[in-house]
mmCIF file of C-alpha atoms in Angstrom:
data_model
loop_
_atom_site.group_PDB
_atom_site.id
_atom_site.type_symbol
_atom_site.label_atom_id
_atom_site.label_comp_id
_atom_site.label_asym_id
_atom_site.label_seq_id
_atom_site.Cartn_x
_atom_site.Cartn_y
_atom_site.Cartn_z
ATOM 1 C CA MET A 1 -34.937 111.858 90.112
ATOM 2 C CA GLN A 2 -37.267 109.334 90.136
ATOM 3 C CA ARG A 3 -36.437 105.975 88.263
ATOM 4 C CA SER A 4 -38.317 104.013 86.018
ATOM 5 C CA VAL A 5 -39.553 100.507 87.463
ATOM 6 C CA LEU A 6 -37.181 99.101 84.963
ATOM 7 C CA THR A 7 -34.221 100.634 86.319
ATOM 8 C CA LEU A 8 -34.439 100.154 89.766
ATOM 9 C CA LEU A 9 -34.920 96.248 88.659
ATOM 10 C CA VAL A 10 -31.578 96.132 86.764
ATOM 11 C CA LEU A 11 -30.174 98.747 89.364
ATOM 12 C CA THR A 12 -31.448 95.773 92.166
ATOM 13 C CA ILE A 13 -30.310 92.918 89.910
ATOM 14 C CA ALA A 14 -26.621 94.703 89.246
ATOM 15 C CA CYS A 15 -24.986 96.055 92.025
ATOM 16 C CA ASN A 16 -26.392 92.980 94.627
ATOM 17 C CA GLY A 17 -25.223 89.916 92.777
ATOM 18 C CA GLY A 18 -27.957 88.333 91.072
ATOM 19 C CA GLY A 19 -26.979 85.426 88.582
ATOM 20 C CA THR A 20 -28.939 83.741 85.776
ATOM 21 C CA SER A 21 -29.519 79.961 84.699
ATOM 22 C CA SER A 22 -31.137 77.341 83.247
ATOM 23 C CA GLY A 23 -28.457 74.904 84.589
ATOM 24 C CA THR A 24 -29.420 72.217 87.407
ATOM 25 C CA ASP A 25 -27.261 70.488 90.068
ATOM 26 C CA SER A 26 -25.808 67.614 87.418
ATOM 27 C CA ASP A 27 -22.109 66.937 87.265
ATOM 28 C CA PRO A 28 -20.331 69.095 84.108
ATOM 29 C CA GLY A 29 -18.451 67.029 83.460
ATOM 30 C CA SER A 30 -19.873 65.570 80.695
ATOM 31 C CA SER A 31 -19.964 68.336 77.573
ATOM 32 C CA THR A 32 -19.938 68.879 73.858
ATOM 33 C CA GLY A 33 -18.558 71.581 72.563
ATOM 34 C CA THR A 34 -17.713 74.170 68.926
ATOM 35 C CA SER A 35 -14.603 76.011 69.098
ATOM 36 C CA THR A 36 -13.121 78.509 66.958
ATOM 37 C CA GLY A 37 -9.692 79.100 67.846
ATOM 38 C CA VAL A 38 -7.815 82.237 67.210
ATOM 39 C CA GLY A 39 -3.812 81.641 66.536
ATOM 40 C CA THR A 40 -0.876 84.450 67.413
ATOM 41 C CA GLY A 41 2.188 82.715 68.100
ATOM 42 C CA SER A 42 4.239 80.300 65.471
ATOM 43 C CA THR A 43 5.745 78.439 68.511
ATOM 44 C CA THR A 44 4.325 75.646 70.861
ATOM 45 C CA GLY A 45 4.114 75.365 74.517
ATOM 46 C CA ASP A 46 6.227 71.852 74.008
ATOM 47 C CA GLU A 47 8.824 74.216 73.180
ATOM 48 C CA PRO A 48 10.612 76.632 75.532
ATOM 49 C CA THR A 49 12.412 79.344 74.527
ATOM 50 C CA THR A 50 15.258 81.567 76.453
ATOM 51 C CA ALA A 51 13.214 84.689 74.426
ATOM 52 C CA THR A 52 13.448 88.026 77.194
ATOM 53 C CA THR A 53 10.720 89.725 74.347
ATOM 54 C CA SER A 54 7.734 89.175 72.689
ATOM 55 C CA PRO A 55 8.173 88.821 69.119
ATOM 56 C CA THR A 56 6.553 88.730 65.919
ATOM 57 C CA GLY A 57 4.378 86.066 65.221
ATOM 58 C CA THR A 58 2.667 83.869 62.295
ATOM 59 C CA SER A 59 -1.626 83.746 63.190
ATOM 60 C CA GLY A 60 -3.929 81.200 61.921
ATOM 61 C CA THR A 61 -7.178 81.685 62.145
ATOM 62 C CA THR A 62 -9.306 78.684 62.096
ATOM 63 C CA THR A 63 -12.506 77.486 62.822
ATOM 64 C CA THR A 64 -12.458 73.994 65.305
ATOM 65 C CA THR A 65 -15.465 71.455 65.322
ATOM 66 C CA THR A 66 -15.462 69.315 68.254
ATOM 67 C CA THR A 67 -16.917 66.625 70.846
ATOM 68 C CA THR A 68 -15.568 65.248 73.991
ATOM 69 C CA ASP A 69 -14.535 62.024 71.999
ATOM 70 C CA GLY A 70 -14.999 62.680 68.624
ATOM 71 C CA PRO A 71 -12.484 63.974 65.545
ATOM 72 C CA THR A 72 -11.511 67.217 64.695
ATOM 73 C CA THR A 73 -11.776 69.195 61.637
ATOM 74 C CA GLU A 74 -9.968 73.123 60.512
ATOM 75 C CA SER A 75 -10.226 75.403 58.380
ATOM 76 C CA GLY A 76 -9.594 79.219 57.513
ATOM 77 C CA PRO A 77 -7.466 81.514 55.712
ATOM 78 C CA THR A 78 -4.103 82.732 57.867
ATOM 79 C CA SER A 79 -2.623 86.173 58.391
ATOM 80 C CA THR A 80 0.532 87.566 60.141
ATOM 81 C CA THR A 81 0.456 89.539 63.751
ATOM 82 C CA ALA A 82 2.320 90.238 66.963
ATOM 83 C CA ALA A 83 1.773 87.403 69.259
ATOM 84 C CA THR A 84 1.596 89.717 71.872
ATOM 85 C CA THR A 85 2.133 93.544 73.294
ATOM 86 C CA GLY A 86 3.993 92.920 75.867
ATOM 87 C CA PRO A 87 7.176 94.861 77.275
ATOM 88 C CA ASP A 88 10.929 93.402 77.302
ATOM 89 C CA THR A 89 11.243 91.497 80.150
ATOM 90 C CA THR A 90 15.092 91.084 80.429
ATOM 91 C CA GLY A 91 14.215 92.611 84.338
ATOM 92 C CA SER A 92 12.532 89.954 85.654
ATOM 93 C CA THR A 93 14.418 89.228 88.969
ATOM 94 C CA THR A 94 13.898 85.849 90.796
ATOM 95 C CA THR A 95 13.580 87.580 94.733
ATOM 96 C CA ASP A 96 13.518 84.272 96.604
ATOM 97 C CA GLY A 97 16.868 83.535 95.268
ATOM 98 C CA THR A 98 16.214 80.469 93.269
ATOM 99 C CA THR A 99 17.520 81.666 89.515
ATOM 100 C CA GLY A 100 16.501 79.427 86.787
ATOM 101 C CA GLU A 101 14.328 77.237 88.775
ATOM 102 C CA PRO A 102 10.691 77.161 87.203
ATOM 103 C CA ASP A 103 8.996 77.158 90.922
ATOM 104 C CA GLY A 104 11.251 79.634 92.212
ATOM 105 C CA GLU A 105 11.056 82.223 89.534
ATOM 106 C CA VAL A 106 9.579 85.573 90.219
ATOM 107 C CA HIS A 107 8.578 88.287 87.205
ATOM 108 C CA ASP A 108 7.687 90.922 87.924
ATOM 109 C CA PRO A 109 3.623 91.118 88.045
ATOM 110 C CA ASP A 110 2.624 94.600 86.739
ATOM 111 C CA GLN A 111 3.999 93.857 83.817
ATOM 112 C CA ASP A 112 3.539 91.644 80.847
ATOM 113 C CA GLY A 113 5.370 88.408 81.126
ATOM 114 C CA PRO A 114 7.680 86.088 78.599
ATOM 115 C CA TRP A 115 5.596 83.752 77.333
ATOM 116 C CA GLN A 116 3.591 84.989 74.074
ATOM 117 C CA PHE A 117 0.438 83.088 74.175
ATOM 118 C CA ASP A 118 -1.897 82.606 71.905
ATOM 119 C CA GLU A 119 -6.601 82.388 71.758
ATOM 120 C CA LEU A 120 -9.137 80.227 71.006
ATOM 121 C CA ALA A 121 -13.283 80.088 71.853
ATOM 122 C CA GLY A 122 -15.970 77.401 72.142
ATOM 123 C CA GLU A 123 -18.648 76.685 73.408
ATOM 124 C CA ILE A 124 -19.644 73.963 76.134
ATOM 125 C CA ASP A 125 -23.315 72.264 76.625
ATOM 126 C CA VAL A 126 -23.955 72.036 80.707
ATOM 127 C CA ASP A 127 -27.239 70.691 81.371
ATOM 128 C CA GLY A 128 -28.698 71.985 78.457
ATOM 129 C CA GLU A 129 -27.033 75.768 79.070
ATOM 130 C CA MET A 130 -24.449 77.042 76.153
ATOM 131 C CA ILE A 131 -21.481 78.225 77.752
ATOM 132 C CA GLY A 132 -18.966 80.062 76.198
ATOM 133 C CA VAL A 133 -15.010 79.859 76.824
ATOM 134 C CA THR A 134 -12.400 81.598 75.542
ATOM 135 C CA ALA A 135 -8.849 80.847 76.598
ATOM 136 C CA HIS A 136 -5.805 82.332 76.525
ATOM 137 C CA TYR A 137 -3.022 80.233 76.489
ATOM 138 C CA PRO A 138 1.174 80.013 76.699
ATOM 139 C CA THR A 139 3.142 78.925 73.331
ATOM 140 C CA SER A 140 6.376 79.480 74.029
ATOM 141 C CA GLY A 141 8.668 81.097 76.870
ATOM 142 C CA PRO A 142 11.053 80.168 79.854
ATOM 143 C CA GLU A 143 9.527 76.650 80.481
ATOM 144 C CA ALA A 144 7.024 74.184 78.723
ATOM 145 C CA GLY A 145 3.539 73.303 80.216
ATOM 146 C CA PRO A 146 1.884 72.043 81.898
ATOM 147 C CA TYR A 147 0.983 75.643 82.767
ATOM 148 C CA PRO A 148 -1.401 76.286 86.232
ATOM 149 C CA VAL A 149 -4.981 76.691 85.128
ATOM 150 C CA VAL A 150 -7.148 80.039 85.647
ATOM 151 C CA THR A 151 -10.636 80.311 85.112
ATOM 152 C CA ILE A 152 -12.192 84.048 85.649
ATOM 153 C CA ALA A 153 -16.015 84.416 86.093
ATOM 154 C CA HIS A 154 -17.792 87.711 85.197
ATOM 155 C CA GLY A 155 -19.908 90.051 87.465
ATOM 156 C CA PHE A 156 -23.281 89.801 86.526
ATOM 157 C CA ASN A 157 -24.547 91.768 83.226
ATOM 158 C CA LEU A 158 -21.397 92.090 82.621
ATOM 159 C CA PRO A 159 -19.460 90.663 79.618
ATOM 160 C CA PRO A 160 -16.579 88.604 79.872
ATOM 161 C CA THR A 161 -14.466 90.407 77.393
ATOM 162 C CA GLN A 162 -14.485 93.349 80.458
ATOM 163 C CA TYR A 163 -11.852 90.951 82.104
ATOM 164 C CA THR A 164 -9.587 90.345 78.199
ATOM 165 C CA GLY A 165 -7.024 92.170 80.526
ATOM 166 C CA TYR A 166 -6.976 89.719 83.337
ATOM 167 C CA ALA A 167 -6.800 87.079 81.453
ATOM 168 C CA THR A 168 -3.934 88.240 78.442
ATOM 169 C CA ARG A 169 -1.346 89.340 81.435
ATOM 170 C CA LEU A 170 -1.933 86.052 83.320
ATOM 171 C CA ALA A 171 -1.090 83.776 79.797
ATOM 172 C CA SER A 172 1.948 86.112 79.153
ATOM 173 C CA HIS A 173 3.203 84.669 82.678
ATOM 174 C CA GLY A 174 2.536 81.042 82.119
ATOM 175 C CA TYR A 175 -1.039 80.333 82.765
ATOM 176 C CA VAL A 176 -3.870 78.444 80.559
ATOM 177 C CA VAL A 177 -6.487 81.151 81.088
ATOM 178 C CA LEU A 178 -10.371 79.821 81.256
ATOM 179 C CA ASN A 179 -12.895 83.661 80.661
ATOM 180 C CA VAL A 180 -16.237 81.957 80.822
ATOM 181 C CA ASP A 181 -19.171 83.355 80.014
ATOM 182 C CA HIS A 182 -21.719 81.157 82.486
ATOM 183 C CA ALA A 183 -25.617 82.574 82.552
ATOM 184 C CA GLY A 184 -25.075 85.782 85.042
ATOM 185 C CA TYR A 185 -27.749 87.948 82.750
ATOM 186 C CA ILE A 186 -30.831 89.990 83.770
ATOM 187 C CA PHE A 187 -33.200 87.264 82.339
ATOM 188 C CA GLY A 188 -33.393 83.735 83.365
ATOM 189 C CA THR A 189 -33.149 82.000 85.913
ATOM 190 C CA VAL A 190 -31.108 82.340 89.095
ATOM 191 C CA ASP A 191 -28.893 79.713 90.356
ATOM 192 C CA HIS A 192 -25.380 80.267 91.304
ATOM 193 C CA VAL A 193 -24.920 76.739 92.197
ATOM 194 C CA ALA A 194 -25.176 76.420 88.840
ATOM 195 C CA ASN A 195 -23.288 79.139 87.602
ATOM 196 C CA ALA A 196 -20.094 77.213 89.982
ATOM 197 C CA LYS A 197 -20.436 74.054 87.640
ATOM 198 C CA GLN A 198 -20.399 76.154 84.591
ATOM 199 C CA VAL A 199 -17.245 77.599 85.015
ATOM 200 C CA LEU A 200 -15.852 74.142 86.470
ATOM 201 C CA ALA A 201 -17.169 72.608 83.125
ATOM 202 C CA ALA A 202 -14.768 74.832 81.514
ATOM 203 C CA LEU A 203 -11.936 72.910 83.310
ATOM 204 C CA ASP A 204 -13.431 69.497 81.599
ATOM 205 C CA TRP A 205 -13.835 70.922 78.240
ATOM 206 C CA ALA A 206 -9.827 72.016 78.466
ATOM 207 C CA GLY A 207 -8.665 68.880 79.531
ATOM 208 C CA GLU A 208 -10.451 67.384 76.333
ATOM 209 C CA HIS A 209 -9.134 69.866 73.865
ATOM 210 C CA PRO A 210 -6.853 69.145 71.147
ATOM 211 C CA VAL A 211 -4.864 71.842 71.891
ATOM 212 C CA LEU A 212 -5.111 72.768 75.269
ATOM 213 C CA GLY A 213 -5.505 69.067 77.276
ATOM 214 C CA ASP A 214 -1.650 68.179 77.297
ATOM 215 C CA ILE A 215 -0.452 71.484 78.589
ATOM 216 C CA SER A 216 -3.148 72.048 80.848
ATOM 217 C CA ASP A 217 -2.167 71.399 84.381
ATOM 218 C CA LEU A 218 -6.054 70.580 85.765
ATOM 219 C CA ASN A 219 -4.679 69.445 89.170
ATOM 220 C CA ASN A 220 -3.362 73.360 89.883
ATOM 221 C CA VAL A 221 -6.233 75.762 89.348
ATOM 222 C CA GLY A 222 -6.753 78.416 90.852
ATOM 223 C CA THR A 223 -10.151 80.555 90.044
ATOM 224 C CA THR A 224 -10.961 84.584 90.287
ATOM 225 C CA GLY A 225 -13.771 86.606 89.599
ATOM 226 C CA HIS A 226 -15.643 90.398 90.225
ATOM 227 C CA SER A 227 -18.485 90.628 92.099
ATOM 228 C CA LEU A 228 -21.115 87.943 91.219
ATOM 229 C CA GLY A 229 -18.232 86.054 89.478
ATOM 230 C CA GLY A 230 -15.926 86.519 92.674
ATOM 231 C CA LYS A 231 -18.809 84.416 94.721
ATOM 232 C CA ILE A 232 -19.235 82.029 92.033
ATOM 233 C CA SER A 233 -15.125 81.640 91.848
ATOM 234 C CA VAL A 234 -15.428 81.148 95.978
ATOM 235 C CA LEU A 235 -18.612 78.603 95.404
ATOM 236 C CA ALA A 236 -16.476 76.733 92.518
ATOM 237 C CA ALA A 237 -13.018 76.265 94.877
ATOM 238 C CA MET A 238 -15.457 74.938 97.358
ATOM 239 C CA TYR A 239 -16.899 72.062 94.551
ATOM 240 C CA ASP A 240 -13.792 71.027 93.151
ATOM 241 C CA ALA A 241 -10.229 69.634 94.770
ATOM 242 C CA ARG A 242 -8.264 70.625 91.476
ATOM 243 C CA VAL A 243 -8.956 74.764 92.682
ATOM 244 C CA LYS A 244 -5.854 75.098 95.217
ATOM 245 C CA ALA A 245 -6.419 78.354 95.444
ATOM 246 C CA SER A 246 -8.842 81.686 94.658
ATOM 247 C CA LEU A 247 -8.521 85.135 94.368
ATOM 248 C CA THR A 248 -11.642 87.749 94.084
ATOM 249 C CA LEU A 249 -12.683 91.350 92.702
ATOM 250 C CA ASP A 250 -14.741 93.069 94.952
ATOM 251 C CA PRO A 251 -17.159 89.899 95.700
ATOM 252 C CA VAL A 252 -20.686 89.968 96.630
ATOM 253 C CA ASP A 253 -22.483 87.115 97.989
ATOM 254 C CA GLY A 254 -25.610 88.267 97.344
ATOM 255 C CA ALA A 255 -29.050 86.327 96.895
ATOM 256 C CA ASN A 256 -31.013 88.980 94.901
ATOM 257 C CA MET A 257 -34.191 87.299 92.994
ATOM 258 C CA CYS A 258 -33.189 83.850 94.250
ATOM 259 C CA PRO A 259 -35.882 80.968 94.153
ATOM 260 C CA ASN A 260 -34.410 79.874 97.230
ATOM 261 C CA MET A 261 -30.832 79.358 99.633
ATOM 262 C CA GLN A 262 -30.122 76.008 97.625
ATOM 263 C CA ALA A 263 -29.622 77.867 94.416
ATOM 264 C CA CYS A 264 -27.934 80.925 95.947
ATOM 265 C CA PRO A 265 -26.401 80.154 99.079
ATOM 266 C CA ASP A 266 -24.556 82.186 101.390
ATOM 267 C CA ALA A 267 -21.165 81.717 100.308
ATOM 268 C CA SER A 268 -18.948 83.562 102.912
ATOM 269 C CA ALA A 269 -21.396 81.318 105.878
ATOM 270 C CA MET A 270 -19.741 77.694 104.090
ATOM 271 C CA LEU A 271 -15.935 79.021 104.937
ATOM 272 C CA PRO A 272 -13.256 78.259 105.823
ATOM 273 C CA ILE A 273 -11.869 75.965 102.909
ATOM 274 C CA ALA A 274 -8.561 74.925 102.752
ATOM 275 C CA ILE A 275 -6.770 76.710 100.399
ATOM 276 C CA PRO A 276 -5.629 80.221 100.255
ATOM 277 C CA LEU A 277 -7.666 83.046 99.756
ATOM 278 C CA GLY A 278 -7.632 86.324 98.959
ATOM 279 C CA PHE A 279 -9.700 89.154 98.237
ATOM 280 C CA LEU A 280 -9.707 92.608 96.648
ATOM 281 C CA GLY A 281 -12.717 94.885 97.010
ATOM 282 C CA GLU A 282 -13.564 98.996 97.590
ATOM 283 C CA THR A 283 -15.269 100.362 100.449
ATOM 284 C CA LEU A 284 -17.122 103.396 98.040
ATOM 285 C CA ASP A 285 -19.676 101.740 97.585
ATOM 286 C CA THR A 286 -20.751 99.640 100.102
ATOM 287 C CA ALA A 287 -23.429 101.525 102.509
ATOM 288 C CA GLY A 288 -26.425 103.940 100.490
ATOM 289 C CA PHE A 289 -29.414 103.555 98.253
ATOM 290 C CA MET A 290 -29.112 100.365 96.714
ATOM 291 C CA ALA A 291 -24.913 99.775 97.202
ATOM 292 C CA CYS A 292 -23.443 97.875 94.527
ATOM 293 C CA ALA A 293 -21.085 96.295 97.192
ATOM 294 C CA PRO A 294 -23.640 96.282 100.403
ATOM 295 C CA ALA A 295 -21.340 96.245 103.327
ATOM 296 C CA ALA A 296 -23.462 93.299 104.709
ATOM 297 C CA GLU A 297 -22.476 91.236 101.327
ATOM 298 C CA ASN A 298 -18.843 92.260 100.156
ATOM 299 C CA PHE A 299 -15.473 91.464 100.252
ATOM 300 C CA THR A 300 -14.840 91.756 104.102
ATOM 301 C CA THR A 301 -17.517 89.082 104.821
ATOM 302 C CA PHE A 302 -15.672 86.393 103.087
ATOM 303 C CA TYR A 303 -12.340 87.460 104.405
ATOM 304 C CA ALA A 304 -13.990 87.390 108.383
ATOM 305 C CA GLU A 305 -14.604 84.092 107.645
ATOM 306 C CA ALA A 306 -11.646 83.097 105.740
ATOM 307 C CA ASN A 307 -9.010 80.629 107.534
ATOM 308 C CA ALA A 308 -5.014 81.669 107.041
ATOM 309 C CA PRO A 309 -3.378 81.574 104.803
ATOM 310 C CA ALA A 310 -5.676 84.607 103.740
ATOM 311 C CA LEU A 311 -4.930 88.480 101.974
ATOM 312 C CA GLN A 312 -7.553 91.515 101.956
ATOM 313 C CA VAL A 313 -6.506 94.073 99.636
ATOM 314 C CA THR A 314 -8.711 97.572 99.810
ATOM 315 C CA VAL A 315 -8.254 99.629 97.223
ATOM 316 C CA ASN A 316 -8.901 102.819 98.497
ATOM 317 C CA GLY A 317 -10.644 105.479 96.019
ATOM 318 C CA ALA A 318 -11.853 102.550 93.805
ATOM 319 C CA ASN A 319 -15.430 101.874 93.439
ATOM 320 C CA HIS A 320 -16.993 98.597 92.590
ATOM 321 C CA MET A 321 -16.314 98.951 89.045
ATOM 322 C CA SER A 322 -13.185 100.151 88.770
ATOM 323 C CA PHE A 323 -11.709 96.312 88.307
ATOM 324 C CA LEU A 324 -13.679 96.069 84.820
ATOM 325 C CA ASP A 325 -11.201 96.201 81.759
ATOM 326 C CA ASP A 326 -12.936 99.530 80.152
ATOM 327 C CA VAL A 327 -15.702 101.404 82.279
ATOM 328 C CA ALA A 328 -16.128 103.708 79.852
ATOM 329 C CA SER A 329 -18.138 101.179 77.587
ATOM 330 C CA CYS A 330 -19.704 99.651 80.367
ATOM 331 C CA GLY A 331 -22.904 101.515 80.152
ATOM 332 C CA ILE A 332 -25.827 101.566 82.032
ATOM 333 C CA THR A 333 -24.542 98.338 84.766
ATOM 334 C CA CYS A 334 -21.996 101.242 85.681
ATOM 335 C CA SER A 335 -24.211 104.169 86.130
ATOM 336 C CA PHE A 336 -25.812 103.302 89.674
ATOM 337 C CA CYS A 337 -22.392 103.184 91.278
ATOM 338 C CA GLN A 338 -20.782 105.834 93.390
ATOM 339 C CA GLN A 339 -18.112 107.804 91.429
ATOM 340 C CA PRO A 340 -14.781 106.975 92.117
ATOM 341 C CA THR A 341 -11.698 108.849 92.866
ATOM 342 C CA LEU A 342 -9.268 106.734 91.723
ATOM 343 C CA ALA A 343 -8.512 106.421 87.672
ATOM 344 C CA ASN A 344 -9.698 102.992 86.322
ATOM 345 C CA ALA A 345 -6.413 102.546 84.469
ATOM 346 C CA VAL A 346 -4.493 102.844 87.928
ATOM 347 C CA VAL A 347 -7.306 99.946 89.457
ATOM 348 C CA ASN A 348 -6.771 97.550 86.466
ATOM 349 C CA ASP A 349 -2.639 97.794 87.114
ATOM 350 C CA LEU A 350 -3.184 96.999 91.031
ATOM 351 C CA ALA A 351 -5.754 94.127 90.529
ATOM 352 C CA ARG A 352 -3.851 92.361 87.740
ATOM 353 C CA ALA A 353 -0.612 92.248 89.446
ATOM 354 C CA TYR A 354 -2.081 91.262 92.325
ATOM 355 C CA VAL A 355 -4.270 88.385 90.583
ATOM 356 C CA VAL A 356 -0.785 87.207 88.738
ATOM 357 C CA ALA A 357 1.671 87.203 91.975
ATOM 358 C CA TYR A 358 -1.280 85.586 94.002
ATOM 359 C CA PHE A 359 -1.240 82.715 91.437
ATOM 360 C CA GLY A 360 2.860 82.899 90.748
ATOM 361 C CA ARG A 361 2.530 81.812 95.173
ATOM 362 C CA TRP A 362 0.104 79.374 95.424
ATOM 363 C CA LEU A 363 -0.109 77.767 92.116
ATOM 364 C CA ARG A 364 3.435 78.053 91.225
ATOM 365 C CA ASP A 365 4.924 77.706 94.889
ATOM 366 C CA ALA A 366 7.114 80.901 94.462
ATOM 367 C CA PRO A 367 7.585 82.356 97.912
ATOM 368 C CA GLY A 368 9.371 85.175 95.737
ATOM 369 C CA TYR A 369 6.496 86.926 94.759
ATOM 370 C CA ASP A 370 5.444 87.657 98.926
ATOM 371 C CA THR A 371 7.019 90.491 98.466
ATOM 372 C CA TYR A 372 4.699 91.983 95.400
ATOM 373 C CA LEU A 373 1.239 90.581 97.782
ATOM 374 C CA THR A 374 2.367 92.253 101.355
ATOM 375 C CA GLY A 375 6.119 92.764 101.583
ATOM 376 C CA ALA A 376 8.590 95.329 100.016
ATOM 377 C CA GLU A 377 7.444 95.470 96.890
ATOM 378 C CA ALA A 378 3.724 96.027 97.798
ATOM 379 C CA GLN A 379 4.426 98.568 100.848
ATOM 380 C CA GLN A 380 6.433 100.479 98.044
ATOM 381 C CA ARG A 381 4.128 100.792 95.296
ATOM 382 C CA TYR A 382 0.597 100.341 97.036
ATOM 383 C CA VAL A 383 0.709 101.092 100.526
ATOM 384 C CA ASP A 384 2.735 103.714 100.922
ATOM 385 C CA THR A 385 1.543 105.475 98.658
ATOM 386 C CA GLY A 386 -2.285 105.508 100.113
ATOM 387 C CA LEU A 387 -3.677 103.015 97.103
ATOM 388 C CA VAL A 388 -4.253 100.240 99.206
ATOM 389 C CA THR A 389 -4.618 99.153 103.173
ATOM 390 C CA ILE A 390 -3.867 95.627 103.697
ATOM 391 C CA ALA A 391 -4.790 92.937 106.108
ATOM 392 C CA GLU A 392 -3.483 88.829 106.224
ATOM 393 C CA LYS A 393 -4.134 86.000 108.181
#
């Protein structure tokens, strides 16, 4: 069946990692923002608690206007809501034998963690491009902040809300998570370098934010992202020494519609870099007419150039879009990829667990998470059941 020219254009861009931005290569550190905060907890991260469940808290919806050096004003109604909907965490384990030590404590990454968390949103001006950021951050839990920070970069022509499940899982395990709405949509100037700087600008925004500043460890950052967002996350790790580890979801190293290689460099060719790198991916969408994740640009090309320690996890039966929270609501952008044989929910569970375990291992310096990455738990849950194939170096 023949497709229209517009449909072919959408397919070419959506599946092969094109991105849009009007940003330039100037320093992303200077910004102003307008934030809207939505609270879901009645305690703060400065007061640790031994609670092992997620109790109901008091929520306040506020509108906050900030600048990097100005005052803050707030107003708005309040209501009552649950802080999280996570399961009981009384089964949390310390598989590395360091019970009670913050750097050694291990919680099952396939479950929500023991931290309560809040959500707030803001907007940053990055070289004239207004970039949205949604932050999920701990308010109480087994330890007080500052907490490691993780950025999330969405795939091309995909909304950041498709990755909220990753953000809330990470926040429940004690991370400040910045889900960044970088300029990666169908119209505009394609500039992956500018996209990476937009993601990094969120770190500076968080550091100056009246709520996030004191609880964010900006010298202990991880980056994650899907598709184009995976490439952007690897570039961000190259550009900023605050990034200490990166785990990406079916990254695509494409350069479709790019004006030049300076704007859209071959990220895998720029490897290795001196931090741990992990890559989850699939092989259903690597070949065929306008493949969504071409073999010459897919996650294996990143892994091949990475130095140890590096991790590659092939999710058998997933397609390129299986890593989204809800493929059913994705629309036309998801319609061109191969049909997966693995349920969306199965891939969600696996990918979220890997993201938590990876950053637990490298940002929290907890070797006990190795069991969920490559060790006994990973073998039992994923390898023995045929869900994944693991390579490491």
